[in-house]
Coordinates of C-alpha atoms and ligand atoms in Angstrom, one line a residue:
V17 CA 35.5 -7.7 37.3
K18 CA 38.3 -9.5 35.6
K19 CA 40.8 -8.7 38.3
L20 CA 38.6 -9.4 41.1
D21 CA 39.3 -12.7 42.7
S22 CA 36.5 -15.1 44.2
Q23 CA 36.8 -13.3 47.6
A24 CA 36.1 -9.9 46.2
L25 CA 33.4 -10.3 43.8
P26 CA 30.3 -11.7 46.3
V27 CA 31.2 -8.6 48.0
L28 CA 30.3 -6.5 44.6
A29 CA 27.5 -8.4 44.2
D30 CA 26.0 -7.2 47.4
E31 CA 27.0 -3.0 46.5
I32 CA 25.2 -3.8 43.3
R33 CA 22.6 -5.1 44.8
S34 CA 22.6 -2.3 47.4
F35 CA 23.3 0.7 45.1
L36 CA 20.7 -1.1 42.7
L37 CA 17.5 -0.8 45.6
E38 CA 18.5 2.6 46.5
H39 CA 18.3 3.8 43.3
V40 CA 15.8 2.1 41.7
S41 CA 13.5 2.9 44.2
R42 CA 14.2 6.9 43.8
T43 CA 13.7 6.7 40.3
G44 CA 11.3 4.0 39.6
G45 CA 12.3 1.4 36.6
H46 CA 13.2 -2.8 36.5
L47 CA 14.2 -4.0 39.7
A48 CA 13.7 -7.8 40.3
S49 CA 14.8 -8.6 37.0
N50 CA 18.1 -7.0 37.7
L51 CA 18.0 -7.9 41.6
G52 CA 18.2 -11.6 39.8
I53 CA 20.7 -10.7 37.3
V54 CA 23.8 -9.6 39.4
E55 CA 25.8 -12.6 39.3
L56 CA 25.2 -13.8 35.6
T57 CA 26.2 -10.3 34.7
L58 CA 29.3 -10.5 36.6
A59 CA 30.6 -13.9 35.1
I60 CA 29.6 -12.3 31.9
H61 CA 31.9 -9.3 32.3
R62 CA 34.7 -11.6 33.7
V63 CA 34.6 -14.2 30.8
F64 CA 34.1 -12.1 28.0
D65 CA 34.9 -8.5 26.7
T66 CA 31.8 -6.7 26.1
E67 CA 33.3 -3.4 23.9
K68 CA 34.5 -6.4 21.0
D69 CA 31.9 -9.6 21.9
R70 CA 28.1 -8.6 21.5
I71 CA 26.0 -9.2 24.5
I72 CA 22.7 -9.0 23.3
F73 CA 20.0 -8.9 26.5
D74 CA 16.4 -9.9 25.9
V75 CA 14.0 -8.6 27.0
G76 CA 16.3 -5.9 27.8
H77 CA 15.1 -4.4 30.9
Q78 CA 17.8 -6.7 32.7
C79 CA 20.4 -4.7 31.4
Y80 CA 21.2 -2.4 34.7
V81 CA 24.3 -4.3 36.3
H82 CA 25.4 -4.3 32.8
K83 CA 25.3 -0.4 32.5
L84 CA 27.0 -0.1 35.9
L85 CA 29.9 -1.9 35.0
T86 CA 30.3 -0.2 32.0
G87 CA 30.8 3.4 33.1
R88 CA 27.4 4.4 33.9
R89 CA 26.8 4.2 37.4
D90 CA 27.2 8.3 38.0
A91 CA 24.3 8.5 35.4
F92 CA 21.9 6.6 37.4
S93 CA 19.7 9.1 39.2
T94 CA 18.5 10.3 36.2
L95 CA 17.8 6.9 34.9
R96 CA 14.8 6.7 32.5
S97 CA 14.0 10.5 32.6
L98 CA 14.2 12.9 29.6
D99 CA 17.8 13.1 28.2
G100 CA 19.1 10.8 31.4
L101 CA 19.9 7.4 31.3
S102 CA 17.9 4.9 29.8
G103 CA 16.3 1.8 31.2
F104 CA 17.2 -0.2 28.0
P105 CA 20.0 -1.2 26.5
K106 CA 21.4 1.7 23.5
P107 CA 24.3 1.4 21.7
C108 CA 24.5 5.3 21.8
E109 CA 25.2 5.1 25.3
S110 CA 27.9 2.6 25.5
D111 CA 30.1 0.4 22.9
S112 CA 29.1 -2.2 25.2
D113 CA 25.6 -1.8 24.0
A114 CA 25.3 -4.1 21.5
F115 CA 22.0 -3.7 20.5
V116 CA 18.7 -1.8 21.0
A117 CA 16.0 -3.6 22.9
G118 CA 12.7 -3.5 24.5
H119 CA 10.5 -5.7 22.9
A120 CA 11.2 -9.6 23.6
S121 CA 12.5 -12.4 22.1
N122 CA 14.3 -10.7 19.4
S123 CA 18.0 -11.9 20.8
I124 CA 19.0 -14.7 19.3
S125 CA 18.2 -14.1 15.2
I126 CA 20.4 -10.8 16.2
A127 CA 23.0 -12.8 17.6
C128 CA 22.3 -14.9 14.4
G129 CA 23.0 -12.1 12.1
M130 CA 25.8 -10.9 13.8
A131 CA 27.3 -14.0 13.8
K132 CA 27.1 -14.6 10.6
A133 CA 28.5 -11.0 10.0
R134 CA 31.2 -11.9 11.8
T135 CA 32.0 -14.8 9.7
L136 CA 31.6 -13.1 6.4
K137 CA 34.0 -10.4 7.5
G138 CA 36.3 -12.9 8.7
E139 CA 36.3 -11.3 12.3
D140 CA 36.8 -12.9 15.5
Y141 CA 34.1 -12.0 18.6
D142 CA 31.8 -14.0 20.6
V143 CA 28.0 -13.2 19.9
V144 CA 26.0 -14.0 23.2
A145 CA 22.1 -13.5 23.5
V146 CA 21.0 -13.2 27.3
I147 CA 17.4 -14.5 27.1
G148 CA 14.5 -14.7 29.7
D149 CA 12.6 -17.3 30.0
G150 CA 9.5 -15.4 29.4
A151 CA 11.1 -14.2 26.9
L152 CA 11.5 -17.7 25.1
T153 CA 7.7 -18.1 25.2
G154 CA 7.7 -15.8 21.7
G155 CA 7.6 -17.0 18.5
L156 CA 10.3 -15.1 17.5
A157 CA 12.7 -16.8 19.8
Y158 CA 11.9 -20.4 17.9
E159 CA 12.5 -18.8 14.6
G160 CA 15.8 -17.8 15.8
L161 CA 16.5 -21.4 17.4
N162 CA 16.0 -23.1 14.5
Y163 CA 18.1 -21.0 12.3
A164 CA 20.8 -21.1 15.0
G165 CA 20.4 -24.6 15.7
Q166 CA 21.1 -25.4 11.6
S167 CA 23.6 -22.5 10.8
G168 CA 26.7 -24.2 12.8
E169 CA 27.8 -20.5 13.6
H170 CA 29.2 -20.4 16.9
M171 CA 26.8 -18.4 19.2
L172 CA 26.0 -18.6 22.9
V173 CA 22.8 -18.3 23.9
I174 CA 22.2 -17.9 27.6
L175 CA 18.7 -19.0 28.8
N176 CA 17.8 -16.6 32.1
D177 CA 15.3 -18.9 33.6
N178 CA 13.7 -17.5 36.9
G179 CA 10.4 -19.1 36.5
M180 CA 8.9 -15.5 35.9
S181 CA 7.9 -13.5 33.0
I182 CA 6.2 -10.6 35.0
S183 CA 4.0 -12.9 36.3
E184 CA 4.7 -16.6 36.3
N185 CA 5.6 -17.7 33.0
V186 CA 3.3 -20.2 31.6
G187 CA 3.0 -22.6 28.4
G188 CA 4.5 -25.5 27.6
L189 CA 8.3 -25.0 27.6
A190 CA 7.9 -23.4 31.0
N191 CA 6.6 -26.8 32.2
Y192 CA 8.9 -28.3 30.3
L193 CA 11.9 -26.2 32.2
S194 CA 10.6 -26.3 35.4
R195 CA 10.4 -30.5 35.4
K196 CA 13.7 -30.8 34.7
R197 CA 16.8 -30.2 37.4
S198 CA 20.1 -31.5 37.6
K199 CA 23.6 -30.9 38.6
P200 CA 26.3 -28.9 37.5
G201 CA 28.9 -31.3 38.6
Y202 CA 27.9 -33.4 35.6
Y203 CA 29.3 -31.1 33.1
R204 CA 32.8 -31.3 35.1
F205 CA 32.8 -34.7 35.0
K206 CA 32.0 -35.1 31.3
Q207 CA 35.1 -32.8 30.6
R208 CA 37.5 -35.2 32.5
Y209 CA 36.2 -38.0 31.2
R210 CA 36.5 -37.1 27.5
R211 CA 39.9 -35.9 28.1
L212 CA 40.4 -39.7 30.1
Y213 CA 39.2 -41.4 26.9
E214 CA 40.4 -39.7 24.5
K215 CA 44.0 -40.5 25.2
T216 CA 44.0 -43.8 23.2
A217 CA 42.3 -45.7 20.5
V218 CA 40.7 -48.1 22.6
G219 CA 39.6 -45.2 25.0
R220 CA 38.5 -43.4 22.0
R221 CA 36.2 -46.2 21.1
L222 CA 35.1 -46.7 24.7
Y223 CA 33.9 -43.0 24.4
R224 CA 32.0 -43.4 21.2
F225 CA 30.0 -46.6 22.6
N226 CA 29.5 -45.1 26.5
H227 CA 28.3 -41.6 24.7
R228 CA 25.7 -43.4 23.3
I229 CA 24.5 -44.5 26.5
K230 CA 25.3 -41.3 28.1
T231 CA 23.1 -38.9 25.7
A232 CA 20.0 -41.3 26.4
V233 CA 21.0 -40.6 30.5
K234 CA 21.1 -36.9 30.0
H235 CA 18.1 -36.7 27.7
A236 CA 16.2 -38.3 30.8
L237 CA 17.9 -36.1 33.5
L238 CA 17.9 -32.5 31.7
P239 CA 15.6 -30.1 29.8
A240 CA 18.5 -30.7 26.9
G241 CA 16.6 -32.8 24.3
F242 CA 14.4 -29.7 23.0
F243 CA 17.5 -27.8 22.2
E244 CA 20.0 -30.3 21.3
D245 CA 17.4 -31.7 19.0
M246 CA 17.2 -28.4 17.1
G247 CA 21.1 -28.2 16.8
F248 CA 22.3 -26.8 19.7
T249 CA 24.8 -27.9 22.6
Y250 CA 23.0 -27.9 25.8
L251 CA 24.8 -27.0 29.4
G252 CA 23.0 -26.5 32.4
P253 CA 20.9 -25.7 34.6
V254 CA 23.4 -24.1 36.5
D255 CA 23.1 -22.1 39.8
G256 CA 23.1 -18.7 38.4
H257 CA 23.9 -17.1 42.0
D258 CA 27.2 -19.3 42.0
L259 CA 30.1 -16.8 40.3
E260 CA 32.8 -19.5 40.1
T261 CA 29.9 -22.2 38.5
L262 CA 28.9 -19.8 36.0
T263 CA 32.3 -18.1 34.9
Y264 CA 33.4 -22.2 34.3
F265 CA 30.5 -23.2 32.4
L266 CA 30.6 -19.3 30.5
Q267 CA 34.6 -20.5 29.6
Y268 CA 33.4 -23.8 28.8
A269 CA 30.6 -22.7 26.7
R270 CA 33.1 -20.3 24.8
T271 CA 35.3 -23.4 23.3
Q272 CA 32.8 -24.7 21.8
E273 CA 31.8 -25.4 18.4
G274 CA 28.8 -24.2 17.4
P275 CA 25.6 -22.8 19.2
V276 CA 25.5 -23.5 22.4
L277 CA 22.8 -22.7 25.1
L278 CA 23.5 -22.3 28.5
H279 CA 20.7 -22.7 31.1
V280 CA 21.2 -20.7 34.5
H281 CA 18.7 -20.8 36.9
T282 CA 18.1 -17.3 39.0
K283 CA 15.5 -16.2 41.3
K284 CA 14.3 -13.2 40.6
G285 CA 14.2 -10.3 43.3
K286 CA 16.8 -11.9 45.0
G287 CA 18.6 -10.0 47.5
Y288 CA 15.3 -7.9 48.9
D289 CA 13.2 -10.3 50.2
K290 CA 10.0 -8.4 49.7
A291 CA 10.9 -8.7 46.1
E292 CA 11.9 -12.4 46.4
Q293 CA 8.6 -12.9 47.6
V294 CA 6.2 -10.9 45.1
P295 CA 8.5 -10.8 42.1
D296 CA 6.2 -9.5 40.4
L297 CA 5.0 -6.6 42.3
Y298 CA 8.5 -5.7 41.9
H299 CA 9.0 -6.3 37.9
G300 CA 8.4 -2.5 37.0
V301 CA 8.1 0.3 40.1
S302 CA 7.7 3.6 40.6
A303 CA 9.1 5.2 43.0
F304 CA 8.6 3.5 46.6
D305 CA 9.5 3.5 50.4
V306 CA 12.7 -0.1 50.6
E307 CA 10.8 -0.2 54.1
A308 CA 7.3 -0.1 53.3
G309 CA 7.6 -1.9 50.2
V310 CA 5.2 -1.3 47.2
S311 CA 2.0 -1.6 47.5
P312 CA -0.4 -4.3 45.7
E313 CA -3.2 -1.9 45.2
Q314 CA -3.8 -1.2 41.8
P315 CA -4.0 2.4 41.5
E316 CA -7.3 3.6 39.4
D317 CA -5.9 4.2 35.8
F318 CA -7.5 3.5 32.6
S319 CA -6.5 0.0 32.9
A320 CA -7.9 -0.7 36.1
R321 CA -11.1 1.0 34.6
F322 CA -11.1 -1.5 31.6
G323 CA -10.6 -4.4 33.7
Q324 CA -13.6 -4.0 35.7
S325 CA -15.5 -2.8 32.6
L326 CA -14.7 -6.2 30.5
T327 CA -15.3 -8.2 34.1
R328 CA -18.7 -6.5 34.6
L329 CA -19.5 -6.8 30.6
A330 CA -18.3 -10.6 31.0
S331 CA -20.6 -11.3 33.8
A332 CA -23.5 -10.6 31.3
D333 CA -22.2 -12.2 28.1
N334 CA -20.5 -15.8 28.3
R335 CA -19.2 -15.5 24.7
I336 CA -16.8 -12.6 26.2
C337 CA -13.4 -13.8 26.3
A338 CA -9.5 -12.3 27.5
I339 CA -6.6 -12.6 26.1
T340 CA -3.4 -11.3 27.1
A341 CA 0.4 -11.4 26.2
A342 CA 2.0 -12.5 29.6
M343 CA 0.4 -8.9 31.0
T344 CA -2.4 -9.7 33.0
E345 CA -1.7 -7.7 35.5
S346 CA -0.4 -4.4 33.8
V347 CA -3.6 -4.4 31.3
G348 CA -5.7 -4.5 34.6
L349 CA -7.0 -8.3 33.9
A350 CA -6.7 -9.6 37.5
A351 CA -10.0 -9.9 38.4
F352 CA -11.1 -11.1 35.4
F353 CA -8.8 -13.8 35.3
Q354 CA -9.8 -15.0 38.9
R355 CA -14.0 -15.0 38.1
F356 CA -13.5 -16.2 34.7
P357 CA -10.6 -19.1 34.5
A358 CA -12.0 -20.4 31.5
R359 CA -12.5 -17.6 29.5
S360 CA -9.1 -16.2 30.8
F361 CA -5.8 -16.5 28.1
D362 CA -2.5 -15.7 28.8
V363 CA -0.9 -16.6 26.1
G364 CA 3.2 -15.9 26.8
I365 CA 4.8 -13.2 25.3
A366 CA 3.4 -14.3 22.2
E367 CA 1.1 -11.1 20.3
Q368 CA 1.4 -13.2 17.1
H369 CA -0.7 -15.7 18.5
A370 CA -2.9 -14.4 20.8
V371 CA -4.4 -12.3 17.8
S372 CA -4.8 -15.4 15.2
M373 CA -6.2 -17.4 18.5
A374 CA -8.6 -14.7 18.6
G375 CA -9.6 -15.0 15.3
G376 CA -10.3 -18.5 15.5
L377 CA -12.5 -17.6 18.5
A378 CA -14.1 -15.4 17.0
K379 CA -14.7 -17.5 13.8
Q380 CA -16.5 -19.9 16.1
G381 CA -18.9 -17.5 17.9
M382 CA -16.6 -16.3 20.6
T383 CA -16.4 -12.5 21.7
P384 CA -12.4 -12.5 22.6
V385 CA -10.7 -9.4 23.5
V386 CA -7.4 -8.7 22.9
T387 CA -5.7 -6.3 25.6
V388 CA -2.2 -5.6 24.8
Y389 CA -0.1 -2.3 25.1
S390 CA 0.3 -0.6 21.7
T391 CA 3.8 -0.7 21.4
F392 CA 3.3 -4.5 21.3
L393 CA 0.5 -5.0 19.2
Q394 CA 3.2 -4.2 16.5
R395 CA 4.0 -7.5 16.3
A396 CA 0.5 -8.9 15.4
Y397 CA 0.0 -6.8 12.5
D398 CA -0.4 -8.8 9.9
M399 CA -2.4 -11.4 12.2
I400 CA -4.5 -8.2 12.4
I401 CA -4.8 -7.9 8.9
H402 CA -4.9 -11.5 7.5
D403 CA -6.3 -13.4 10.6
V404 CA -9.0 -11.0 11.3
A405 CA -9.6 -7.9 9.1
I406 CA -9.8 -10.2 6.2
S407 CA -13.1 -12.3 7.5
N408 CA -14.3 -9.2 8.8
L409 CA -13.7 -11.0 12.2
H410 CA -15.7 -9.1 15.1
V411 CA -12.6 -9.2 17.2
V412 CA -12.2 -6.3 20.2
F413 CA -8.5 -5.0 20.6
A414 CA -8.0 -3.6 24.0
V415 CA -5.1 -1.4 23.1
D416 CA -3.7 0.2 26.3
R417 CA -0.6 2.3 26.6
A418 CA -2.0 4.4 23.2
G419 CA 0.2 7.7 22.6
I420 CA 3.2 9.0 24.7
T421 CA 3.8 6.4 27.4
G422 CA 6.7 7.6 29.4
R423 CA 10.1 6.3 30.4
D424 CA 10.7 3.3 28.9
G425 CA 11.5 5.0 25.6
E426 CA 11.3 4.5 22.0
T427 CA 10.7 0.8 22.1
H428 CA 7.7 1.4 24.1
Q429 CA 5.8 4.6 23.0
G430 CA 2.0 3.8 21.6
T431 CA 2.9 6.2 18.7
F432 CA 2.1 3.7 15.8
D433 CA -1.2 1.9 16.9
V434 CA -3.5 5.3 15.0
P435 CA -1.6 5.0 12.2
F436 CA -1.6 1.1 11.5
L437 CA -5.0 0.5 13.0
T438 CA -6.6 3.2 10.6
Q439 CA -5.7 1.9 7.6
V440 CA -6.9 -1.3 7.9
P441 CA -10.6 -2.2 6.0
H442 CA -13.2 -2.7 8.7
M443 CA -11.7 -1.4 11.7
T444 CA -13.7 0.7 13.7
V445 CA -10.6 2.5 16.2
L446 CA -12.4 4.4 19.0
C447 CA -10.6 6.7 21.1
P448 CA -11.8 7.2 24.7
A449 CA -11.5 10.6 26.2
S450 CA -12.5 9.9 30.0
Y451 CA -12.9 6.6 32.2
A452 CA -16.8 7.1 31.0
E453 CA -16.3 7.1 27.6
L454 CA -14.2 4.0 28.0
D455 CA -17.2 2.0 29.9
E456 CA -19.5 2.9 26.9
M457 CA -17.0 2.2 23.9
L458 CA -16.1 -1.0 25.3
R459 CA -19.8 -2.0 25.6
A460 CA -20.4 -0.4 22.1
A461 CA -17.1 -2.6 20.6
V462 CA -18.1 -6.4 22.4
G463 CA -21.9 -5.7 22.3
E464 CA -22.9 -3.9 19.1
L465 CA -20.5 -3.0 16.7
E466 CA -19.3 -6.3 14.2
G467 CA -16.1 -6.8 12.2
P468 CA -12.5 -5.9 14.2
V469 CA -13.0 -2.9 16.9
A470 CA -10.4 -1.6 18.1
V471 CA -10.6 0.3 21.7
R472 CA -7.3 2.8 22.3
Y473 CA -6.6 4.2 25.4
P474 CA -3.5 6.0 27.1
R475 CA -1.5 4.9 30.1
G476 CA -2.5 6.7 33.4
C477 CA -5.8 8.2 34.5
E478 CA -8.1 10.5 33.2
G479 CA -7.9 14.1 33.3
A480 CA -10.2 17.3 33.7
Y481 CA -12.4 15.9 30.7
Q482 CA -14.8 13.5 32.7
A483 CA -17.7 13.3 30.4
C484 CA -19.6 10.8 28.3
A485 CA -19.4 12.1 24.3
D486 CA -21.6 10.0 21.9
W487 CA -18.9 8.1 20.1
R488 CA -20.5 8.3 17.2
K489 CA -20.1 11.7 16.3
T490 CA -17.7 14.6 16.6
A491 CA -18.3 16.2 19.8
V492 CA -17.9 20.3 20.5
L493 CA -16.6 20.6 23.5
R494 CA -15.7 24.5 23.3
E495 CA -18.0 27.0 20.8
G496 CA -15.1 29.4 19.3
S497 CA -14.5 31.8 15.9
D498 CA -10.8 32.1 15.5
V499 CA -9.4 28.7 15.4
T500 CA -10.6 25.1 15.2
L501 CA -8.5 22.6 17.7
V502 CA -9.3 19.3 16.7
T503 CA -8.2 16.3 18.8
Y504 CA -9.1 12.8 20.5
G505 CA -8.4 10.7 23.5
I506 CA -6.6 11.8 26.7
L507 CA -5.5 15.1 24.6
V508 CA -8.3 17.0 24.8
N509 CA -7.4 18.0 28.2
N510 CA -4.5 19.6 26.4
A511 CA -6.5 21.1 23.9
L512 CA -9.2 22.3 26.6
G513 CA -5.8 24.0 28.9
A514 CA -4.8 25.5 25.5
A515 CA -8.4 27.4 24.5
E516 CA -8.1 28.8 28.2
L517 CA -4.9 30.2 27.7
L518 CA -5.6 31.7 24.0
A519 CA -8.8 33.0 25.8
A520 CA -6.1 34.9 28.3
E521 CA -4.9 36.1 24.9
G522 CA -7.9 37.2 23.4
I523 CA -8.0 34.2 21.1
S524 CA -11.4 32.2 20.4
A525 CA -10.6 28.4 19.9
Q526 CA -13.4 26.1 19.2
I527 CA -12.7 22.1 20.6
L528 CA -13.8 19.4 18.5
K529 CA -13.3 15.9 20.4
L530 CA -13.1 13.1 17.5
G531 CA -14.9 9.9 19.3
T532 CA -13.2 7.7 16.5
A533 CA -10.0 7.7 14.6
A534 CA -11.6 5.4 12.5
P535 CA -14.1 6.1 10.5
L536 CA -13.9 9.9 10.5
D537 CA -17.1 11.6 11.3
T538 CA -16.6 14.2 9.3
E539 CA -20.0 16.8 9.7
T540 CA -18.9 18.7 12.2
L541 CA -15.0 18.8 10.8
L542 CA -15.8 20.5 7.7
E543 CA -18.4 22.6 9.1
A544 CA -15.9 23.8 11.8
A545 CA -13.5 24.0 8.6
R546 CA -15.4 26.2 7.2
S547 CA -16.1 28.9 9.9
T548 CA -13.0 29.1 11.3
R549 CA -10.8 28.5 8.5
R550 CA -7.7 28.0 10.8
M551 CA -7.4 24.5 11.8
L552 CA -4.9 22.3 14.3
V553 CA -5.1 19.0 14.5
L554 CA -3.2 17.8 17.9
E555 CA -2.3 14.1 18.2
D556 CA 0.3 12.0 20.1
C557 CA 1.1 10.0 16.8
V558 CA 3.6 10.0 14.1
D559 CA 2.6 12.3 11.4
H560 CA 2.5 9.9 8.0
G561 CA -0.6 8.0 8.7
S562 CA -2.4 10.0 11.1
V563 CA -5.5 11.4 11.7
G564 CA -4.1 15.2 10.9
E565 CA -3.4 13.9 7.4
R566 CA -6.4 12.2 6.6
I567 CA -8.5 15.7 7.4
G568 CA -6.1 17.8 5.6
A569 CA -6.6 15.7 2.5
L570 CA -10.7 16.0 3.3
L571 CA -10.3 19.6 3.4
E572 CA -8.6 19.4 0.2
S573 CA -10.4 17.2 -1.8
E574 CA -13.3 19.6 0.0
N575 CA -12.2 22.3 -1.2
I576 CA -12.4 24.3 1.7
P577 CA -10.1 27.4 1.3
M578 CA -8.3 27.4 4.9
E579 CA -6.2 30.3 5.7
G580 CA -4.3 27.8 7.9
F581 CA -3.7 24.3 8.7
V582 CA -1.5 22.5 11.4
R583 CA -0.7 18.7 12.1
Q584 CA 0.9 19.1 16.0
N585 CA 2.1 16.0 16.7
I586 CA 5.5 13.6 17.0
G587 CA 6.2 14.3 13.1
Q588 CA 8.2 11.3 11.8
S589 CA 10.5 10.7 14.9
F590 CA 10.8 8.2 18.2
V591 CA 10.0 9.7 21.0
P592 CA 13.1 8.8 23.6
H593 CA 12.1 8.2 27.3
G594 CA 11.0 10.9 29.9
D595 CA 8.2 11.9 31.8
V596 CA 4.6 11.5 29.9
S597 CA 4.7 15.7 30.5
A598 CA 7.8 16.6 29.5
L599 CA 7.4 14.8 26.6
Y600 CA 4.3 16.4 25.4
A601 CA 6.4 19.4 26.4
R602 CA 8.9 18.9 24.1
Y603 CA 6.7 18.0 20.7
G604 CA 4.9 20.9 21.7
L605 CA 1.8 18.7 22.8
D606 CA 1.0 20.6 26.3
A607 CA -1.4 22.9 26.4
R608 CA 1.6 25.7 26.1
G609 CA 2.9 23.9 22.9
V610 CA -0.4 24.1 21.3
T611 CA -0.9 27.7 22.4
D612 CA 1.4 28.5 20.9
A613 CA 1.6 26.7 17.7
A614 CA -1.9 28.0 17.8
R615 CA -0.8 31.8 18.0
D616 CA 1.4 30.7 15.2
L617 CA -1.1 29.5 12.9
L618 CA -3.2 32.8 13.5
A619 CA 0.2 34.8 12.8
G620 CA -0.2 33.0 9.6
Q621 CA 3.5 31.2 10.4
G622 CA 2.1 28.0 10.1
G623 CA 3.2 24.9 12.2
R624 CA 5.7 22.7 12.4
H625 CA 3.9 20.3 10.6
G626 CA 1.5 22.7 8.5
Ligands
TPP9 C1 7.0 -8.6 22.3 C2 7.0 -7.6 23.8 N1 5.4 -8.2 24.6 C3 5.8 -7.8 26.0 C4 6.7 -7.4 26.5 C5 6.6 -7.2 28.1 N2 7.7 -7.6 29.2 C6 8.7 -7.0 29.5 S1 9.4 -7.9 30.4 C7 8.6 -8.8 30.1 C8 8.7 -10.5 30.9 C9 9.6 -11.1 30.6 O1 10.3 -12.2 31.5 P1 11.4 -12.6 31.0 O2 11.8 -12.6 29.7 O3 11.6 -14.1 31.8 O4 12.9 -12.0 31.8 P2 13.0 -11.4 33.3 O5 12.2 -10.1 33.9 O6 11.8 -12.2 34.0 O7 13.9 -11.3 33.6 C10 7.6 -8.7 29.6 C11 5.8 -9.2 29.3 C12 7.9 -7.5 26.5 N3 8.7 -6.3 26.2 N4 8.3 -7.6 24.5

């Protein structure tokens, strides 16, 4: 890339766009953001040495072009599949990937740490954070800016501003950025003008005098004020599809001292009409036909069902409010937002704020429903404890994508919410296994229960189990005498499948379905343990803090002499990217894996976590 001239580079940019469209339409993945960042990535690779300099992508889903340029083109057909190429930066994949990424807004803080390490070790390299305007809505980004500005460390923050988060970006800063526009010619002029004045002593005095006027003009014209007040040198806005100008600015930014912010305007979906027109539809795609485009219809899945259910409840109760952290469509709230705009809050990528705001709403008599992916709720753990649970406030957490979620990988699996939510005093954790149960549990969460309540449901669709058991009770889904399989949520389908396979081998398995992960209804559990003496608890969460661990402790404290007890979960691991079914199989959570574990248990061999 460094060797290509200004005629060859746009050709390469076109080739990259065609490649992305061809491949991502087959594998699925993040399309629109990557189409938008082609020239910016090329310019970064022209100016920086990505093996030595540290380029930190934030959120990280826009790293495909970078991957193509760093030797990973041939692996693109395996994108996001088990043992294939990750859809996010991964240092274990390439020295050019500076840091693991997947959750928004951390890049500036990481850049601060890297720049500090460079100074302390007396080394010499550049540190560059590439952050989207969506990611810049997260509080952590401001903590980073605040520190970076006063640290004086040389680093570059590139603000990739396309006006979009997944949907249109929200909030005061987004408005501020979009209000201000100016011409890049300003900086070329500034450099020449400075060189001219610096030649003589009189010139230098004149420069200082004019500088004050110029600064005032600049603040009126550019969105510089905010960043400069934080201690950054602000450059831009620059057309993010003009390779020569981008290259010029990156080179200029390198020569500046202290922290520099380069503001770049890009078009999300650039080069593919359909994605340019509706970029949110092409943010994250499954495989699709390039000619026909992605269907705007939302498939019927747990998220869609949640949205329908909450909308129904909210039409009968005007205290119900919905809060999302920049995920309105993905969590199924689009119709709710249309129907009840005054009670709908998209707060930007700000999970911490979402939870604390819910605390305020609840304290003053509203019923907030914080709708958030399990993995992103991790951000707001202290707010759950401090701003909700301590005061026993009635906040409902609709925890979407709970459990193994698949192709986004380690950073996105919902494998921690059961341990971290069930530890919180006052918290009820409901686990629907079907759409009907989701409806019923949401109704109870909003209208019946008190204090903090989480309803956790998986990505995707319900399975063969479509009934609606009483959530207050541990339900016996199948009687059996040799072994008890205990589970909750969508995994009941895998347990039911395993019971069939075991039956074919002459093993009689009983299936218990928990309605809640906290508090536990223990009566049926204890009864089953006493009768079969062998129990397997199936979960797709980490082992420590799992329900299985609590059940094990319960059986011990009740002095039930077990012949075998297995916690069949993901152990203490981070689950990589891949299809959910492939990951279930790898962790022994599918019907076949559970069957094998149950057979081992009966043979007295225990299981992986037994
Ligand atoms: C903490 C956190 N919350 C939510 C998300 C989900 N998410 C992924 S990308 C994205 C939008 C990012 O917008 P922006 O940074 O502007 O990048 P663009 O895709 O527009 O280039 C969101 C909300 C996330 N990755 N991390």
